Structure formats: structure tokens, C-alpha cells
Amino acid sequence: ELKVEQNPLFLSMQEGKNYTIYCNYSTTSDRLYWYRQDPGKSLESLFVLLSNGAVKQEGRLMASLDTKARLSTLHITAAVHDLSATYFCAVDEAGGGADGLTFGKGTHLIIQP
Amino acid sequence: DAMVIQNPRYQVTQFGKPVTLSCSQTLNHNVMYWYQQKSSQAPKLLFHYYDKDFNNEADTPDNFQSRRPNTSFCFLDIRSPGLGDAAMYLCATSRAGKLSAGYTFGSGTRLTVV
């Protein structure tokens, strides 16, 4: 059974600080996805990481994937209040991307002024 | 814009009264998924259709059924909703074999059972 573990599950930080969210998974998949979810809303795709060593950046967020360690990180640089949300990592197992995603429990991020 | 559309956004149903949630897509993706997300939890896959082939997750209750009459539409039927079925239901699509496109999620239907 595929397991996806995120930590921390809750993070309160101040604006301007840096922090990293970690996502470990148990399968040999080389595809990992990061999503953002605001309260009461659906999932917004942030990053799709498709190979070992993949690194993607968008604004203050940067995601990386180490398939050998089965680890992905989401790094937040100089956090701002607008980044407050819940962040999920997710993994799929199938070779063709057809069996759906297994999600981590999510990291509830609060950024305080 | 190509997208995944879920209707309704909010659904209130009575305990035990059958309810159907709808999902449509204009992406021409061959795989469609239904996820259940309870409050403060991660989305959990209920089942998916790969073309016309239905794939049920082992722990999805029998109370949940799905139909996919054509490529564009997929429905989630809850035969006898209980209070524990109150959740956000998310529809998603993907194109099997095109990994870079990832998964596209609809805006969700929030189900309340009274």
C-alpha cells in the first residue's frame, strides 16, 4: 500500500521567514504533485515533478524531487500572508498515470504578519 | 477554456435520500476520478473510470456508485447518504500516458446531509 507522509502537519510562521515542507512516500514512483487548497475551495495545482532531481519554482515557492530518497520538498522563501493555505503532496503509482493520486495529510500553513 | 465542471457547488440532501453529483470535462481526458474529502482531511480516491472501465477502490463503501455515460460526463451516486458522507466531493481528470499534464480538478461539490 502506497503511503505518503508530510511534515509538519501544521506550521505557523512569520512573514519574511523561510521554511520547508517535507513529503516522503513509499513507492518507487517518479511522479509527485503539489497542490494548494484554500478553505472551502478545491485543489490548485502548484507543481508537477516528473523525474529525479526535478526542481521547479514559482514565485516564493520552490519544489524539488529526489526519487532515490523518495522525498520531495516544498520550500517557501520570504513568506507572505497570501501563502496561508493547506498544502498537499500527492503521488501516483501507475506507469501511465491512470490509477489516481494518494495524498499526504496536508500541511496547514499560517503566515502571520 | 478547457476545464472540469462540477454541479452543483453545494448540495443539501436528507438522510437516506439518494443524491447524484455531476462532473463534466472539455479536456477530452480518458480517465475520470472521484475523490471524497472530509473536513480537515486529505482527499481520498473513491473510484475512477479508465475510458469505460470502472475501477473501484477496495475500501469504497457499496453506498457509492458511479456512471460514465460518455467521455465528457461522470456521475457520483450516493444511494442512501448518511451523516458520515458529508464531505467535499472532487472530480478530476487525466490523460493516461501524458504524465506532464498531471491531473485537473473541478471546483468540487460540498455535500451536506441533514
Short mmCIF file of C-alpha atoms in Angstrom, two decimals:
data_model
loop_
_atom_site.label_atom_id
_atom_site.label_comp_id
_atom_site.label_asym_id
_atom_site.label_seq_id
_atom_site.Cartn_x
_atom_site.Cartn_y
_atom_site.Cartn_z
CA GLU A 1 0.00 0.00 0.00
CA LEU A 2 1.35 3.37 -1.01
CA LYS A 3 1.96 5.72 1.90
CA VAL A 4 2.60 9.44 1.65
CA GLU A 5 3.75 11.30 4.73
CA GLN A 6 4.01 15.03 5.09
CA ASN A 7 5.57 17.03 7.83
CA PRO A 8 4.93 19.22 9.53
CA LEU A 9 1.14 18.94 9.51
CA PHE A 10 0.77 22.39 10.99
CA LEU A 11 3.08 25.34 10.58
CA SER A 12 2.75 28.85 11.88
CA MET A 13 5.38 31.27 10.71
CA GLN A 14 6.04 34.94 10.39
CA GLU A 15 6.15 36.91 7.22
CA GLY A 16 9.59 37.17 5.73
CA LYS A 17 10.80 33.83 7.06
CA ASN A 18 11.84 30.76 5.11
CA TYR A 19 10.60 27.25 5.70
CA THR A 20 10.42 23.81 4.11
CA ILE A 21 7.64 21.24 3.98
CA TYR A 22 8.72 17.62 3.53
CA CYS A 23 6.95 14.82 1.72
CA ASN A 24 8.10 11.20 1.98
CA TYR A 25 6.49 8.39 0.03
CA SER A 26 6.82 4.63 -0.01
CA THR A 27 6.60 3.72 -3.70
CA THR A 28 9.18 3.85 -6.45
CA SER A 29 7.12 6.36 -8.41
CA ASP A 30 8.99 9.23 -10.02
CA ARG A 31 5.96 11.49 -10.23
CA LEU A 32 4.99 13.82 -7.46
CA TYR A 33 2.47 16.63 -7.33
CA TRP A 34 2.00 19.61 -5.04
CA TYR A 35 -1.37 21.27 -4.53
CA ARG A 36 -2.62 24.26 -2.62
CA GLN A 37 -6.07 24.34 -1.06
CA ASP A 38 -7.78 27.39 0.42
CA PRO A 39 -10.61 26.87 2.93
CA GLY A 40 -13.76 25.61 1.25
CA LYS A 41 -12.11 25.50 -2.16
CA SER A 42 -10.85 22.82 -4.50
CA LEU A 43 -7.24 21.90 -5.19
CA GLU A 44 -4.99 24.24 -7.13
CA SER A 45 -2.08 22.59 -8.91
CA LEU A 46 1.27 24.10 -7.95
CA PHE A 47 3.95 21.78 -9.30
CA VAL A 48 4.24 18.55 -11.25
CA LEU A 49 7.60 16.85 -10.69
CA LEU A 50 8.28 14.07 -13.16
CA SER A 51 11.87 12.96 -12.71
CA ASN A 52 14.65 12.57 -10.21
CA GLY A 53 16.32 15.87 -9.48
CA ALA A 54 13.43 17.91 -10.83
CA VAL A 55 13.25 21.41 -9.41
CA LYS A 56 10.51 23.89 -10.16
CA GLN A 57 9.95 27.41 -8.88
CA GLU A 58 7.01 29.74 -8.96
CA GLY A 59 7.31 33.00 -7.09
CA ARG A 60 8.22 32.31 -3.47
CA LEU A 61 7.66 28.57 -3.77
CA MET A 62 10.18 26.02 -4.95
CA ALA A 63 9.65 22.27 -5.15
CA SER A 64 12.18 19.51 -5.65
CA LEU A 65 12.13 15.74 -6.04
CA ASP A 66 14.66 13.11 -5.01
CA THR A 67 13.29 9.78 -6.20
CA LYS A 68 16.14 7.78 -4.68
CA ALA A 69 15.33 9.12 -1.23
CA ARG A 70 11.59 9.12 -2.07
CA LEU A 71 11.47 12.66 -0.83
CA SER A 72 10.06 15.90 -2.12
CA THR A 73 10.36 19.31 -0.54
CA LEU A 74 8.35 22.49 -0.89
CA HIS A 75 10.41 25.49 0.13
CA ILE A 76 8.88 28.82 0.98
CA THR A 77 11.08 31.88 0.67
CA ALA A 78 10.31 35.15 2.47
CA ALA A 79 6.76 34.07 3.26
CA VAL A 80 3.86 36.47 2.79
CA HIS A 81 0.37 36.27 4.27
CA ASP A 82 -1.20 35.32 0.93
CA LEU A 83 0.59 31.98 1.05
CA SER A 84 -1.50 30.90 4.03
CA ALA A 85 -3.31 27.73 2.92
CA THR A 86 -3.14 23.95 3.20
CA TYR A 87 -0.52 22.31 1.01
CA PHE A 88 -0.79 18.70 -0.13
CA CYS A 89 1.72 16.49 -1.82
CA ALA A 90 0.45 13.52 -3.80
CA VAL A 91 1.90 10.55 -5.64
CA ASP A 92 0.58 8.19 -8.27
CA GLU A 93 1.85 4.68 -8.76
CA ALA A 94 0.81 3.58 -12.20
CA GLY A 95 3.17 3.86 -15.13
CA GLY A 96 0.62 5.65 -17.24
CA GLY A 97 -0.71 7.99 -14.60
CA ALA A 98 -4.14 6.36 -14.59
CA ASP A 99 -4.69 4.96 -11.10
CA GLY A 100 -5.19 8.23 -9.31
CA LEU A 101 -3.36 10.03 -6.54
CA THR A 102 -2.55 9.17 -2.97
CA PHE A 103 -2.32 12.31 -0.89
CA GLY A 104 -0.36 13.22 2.18
CA LYS A 105 -2.36 14.54 5.12
CA GLY A 106 -1.56 18.11 4.19
CA THR A 107 0.35 20.91 5.85
CA HIS A 108 -1.81 23.67 7.27
CA LEU A 109 0.28 26.80 6.88
CA ILE A 110 -0.49 30.05 8.67
CA ILE A 111 1.67 33.07 7.95
CA GLN A 112 1.35 35.86 10.43
CA PRO A 113 2.24 39.49 9.81
CA ASP B 1 -11.09 27.37 -21.52
CA ALA B 2 -10.94 23.62 -21.22
CA MET B 3 -11.93 22.61 -17.76
CA VAL B 4 -13.62 20.25 -15.32
CA ILE B 5 -17.03 21.41 -14.15
CA GLN B 6 -18.89 20.08 -11.16
CA ASN B 7 -22.53 20.66 -10.39
CA PRO B 8 -23.92 21.68 -8.08
CA ARG B 9 -21.34 23.54 -5.98
CA TYR B 10 -23.41 22.93 -2.87
CA GLN B 11 -25.85 20.11 -2.31
CA VAL B 12 -28.04 19.52 0.70
CA THR B 13 -29.74 16.15 0.93
CA GLN B 14 -31.79 14.34 3.52
CA PHE B 15 -30.52 11.37 5.42
CA GLY B 16 -31.20 8.28 3.32
CA LYS B 17 -32.38 10.14 0.22
CA PRO B 18 -30.44 9.23 -2.95
CA VAL B 19 -28.33 12.01 -4.40
CA THR B 20 -26.34 12.40 -7.61
CA LEU B 21 -23.37 14.65 -8.18
CA SER B 22 -22.28 15.60 -11.68
CA CYS B 23 -18.93 16.17 -13.36
CA SER B 24 -18.23 17.16 -16.95
CA GLN B 25 -14.99 17.89 -18.78
CA THR B 26 -13.98 19.56 -22.01
CA LEU B 27 -10.39 18.29 -21.91
CA ASN B 28 -11.13 15.02 -23.70
CA HIS B 29 -9.22 13.19 -20.98
CA ASN B 30 -9.77 9.45 -20.92
CA VAL B 31 -9.62 8.99 -17.15
CA MET B 32 -12.05 10.49 -14.64
CA TYR B 33 -11.82 10.20 -10.86
CA TRP B 34 -13.98 10.85 -7.82
CA TYR B 35 -12.39 11.82 -4.52
CA GLN B 36 -14.02 12.36 -1.15
CA GLN B 37 -12.54 14.95 1.18
CA LYS B 38 -13.87 15.23 4.70
CA SER B 39 -13.21 18.25 6.82
CA SER B 40 -9.51 18.75 7.64
CA GLN B 41 -8.56 15.54 5.86
CA ALA B 42 -6.78 14.67 2.65
CA PRO B 43 -8.73 13.77 -0.48
CA LYS B 44 -9.39 10.04 -0.72
CA LEU B 45 -9.91 8.27 -4.02
CA LEU B 46 -13.28 6.50 -4.27
CA PHE B 47 -13.09 5.14 -7.83
CA HIS B 48 -12.14 6.02 -11.35
CA TYR B 49 -13.05 5.29 -14.95
CA TYR B 50 -10.32 4.50 -17.44
CA ASP B 51 -12.27 5.01 -20.63
CA LYS B 52 -15.30 2.81 -19.96
CA ASP B 53 -13.58 0.56 -17.45
CA PHE B 54 -14.70 1.14 -13.87
CA ASN B 55 -12.11 0.76 -11.09
CA ASN B 56 -13.35 0.74 -7.53
CA GLU B 57 -11.06 1.30 -4.56
CA ALA B 58 -11.16 -1.64 -2.17
CA ASP B 59 -12.46 0.36 0.78
CA THR B 60 -15.10 2.41 -1.03
CA PRO B 61 -18.49 1.68 0.56
CA ASP B 62 -21.15 -0.01 -1.56
CA ASN B 63 -23.34 3.01 -0.93
CA PHE B 64 -21.26 4.87 -3.53
CA GLN B 65 -21.73 4.17 -7.22
CA SER B 66 -20.61 5.87 -10.39
CA ARG B 67 -21.67 6.14 -14.02
CA ARG B 68 -19.85 7.40 -17.06
CA PRO B 69 -22.26 7.56 -19.99
CA ASN B 70 -19.72 9.16 -22.33
CA THR B 71 -16.22 10.63 -22.36
CA SER B 72 -17.35 14.01 -21.09
CA PHE B 73 -19.59 13.14 -18.16
CA CYS B 74 -19.23 11.20 -14.95
CA PHE B 75 -21.73 10.93 -12.09
CA LEU B 76 -21.39 10.01 -8.45
CA ASP B 77 -24.47 8.37 -6.94
CA ILE B 78 -24.90 8.01 -3.21
CA ARG B 79 -27.74 5.57 -2.68
CA SER B 80 -28.52 6.23 0.97
CA PRO B 81 -26.49 9.13 2.33
CA GLY B 82 -25.58 9.04 5.97
CA LEU B 83 -24.32 11.84 8.16
CA GLY B 84 -20.81 10.48 7.73
CA ASP B 85 -20.98 11.10 3.97
CA ALA B 86 -20.99 14.86 4.40
CA ALA B 87 -17.86 16.00 2.62
CA MET B 88 -16.41 17.82 -0.36
CA TYR B 89 -16.52 15.62 -3.45
CA LEU B 90 -13.87 16.35 -6.03
CA CYS B 91 -13.88 15.19 -9.63
CA ALA B 92 -10.58 15.02 -11.50
CA THR B 93 -9.40 14.00 -14.94
CA SER B 94 -6.17 12.90 -16.53
CA ARG B 95 -4.88 11.66 -19.85
CA ALA B 96 -3.23 8.32 -19.25
CA GLY B 97 0.22 8.28 -20.80
CA LYS B 98 0.61 12.04 -20.81
CA LEU B 99 2.28 12.49 -17.45
CA SER B 100 3.33 16.09 -17.86
CA ALA B 101 -0.27 17.26 -17.95
CA GLY B 102 -0.94 15.97 -14.47
CA TYR B 103 -4.44 15.90 -13.06
CA THR B 104 -7.13 18.55 -13.43
CA PHE B 105 -9.57 19.03 -10.58
CA GLY B 106 -13.04 20.50 -10.66
CA SER B 107 -14.22 23.08 -8.16
CA GLY B 108 -15.89 20.44 -6.02
CA THR B 109 -19.36 19.80 -4.63
CA ARG B 110 -19.87 20.27 -0.93
CA LEU B 111 -22.46 17.79 0.30
CA THR B 112 -24.42 18.38 3.47
CA VAL B 113 -26.63 15.61 4.89
CA VAL B 114 -29.47 16.68 7.17
#
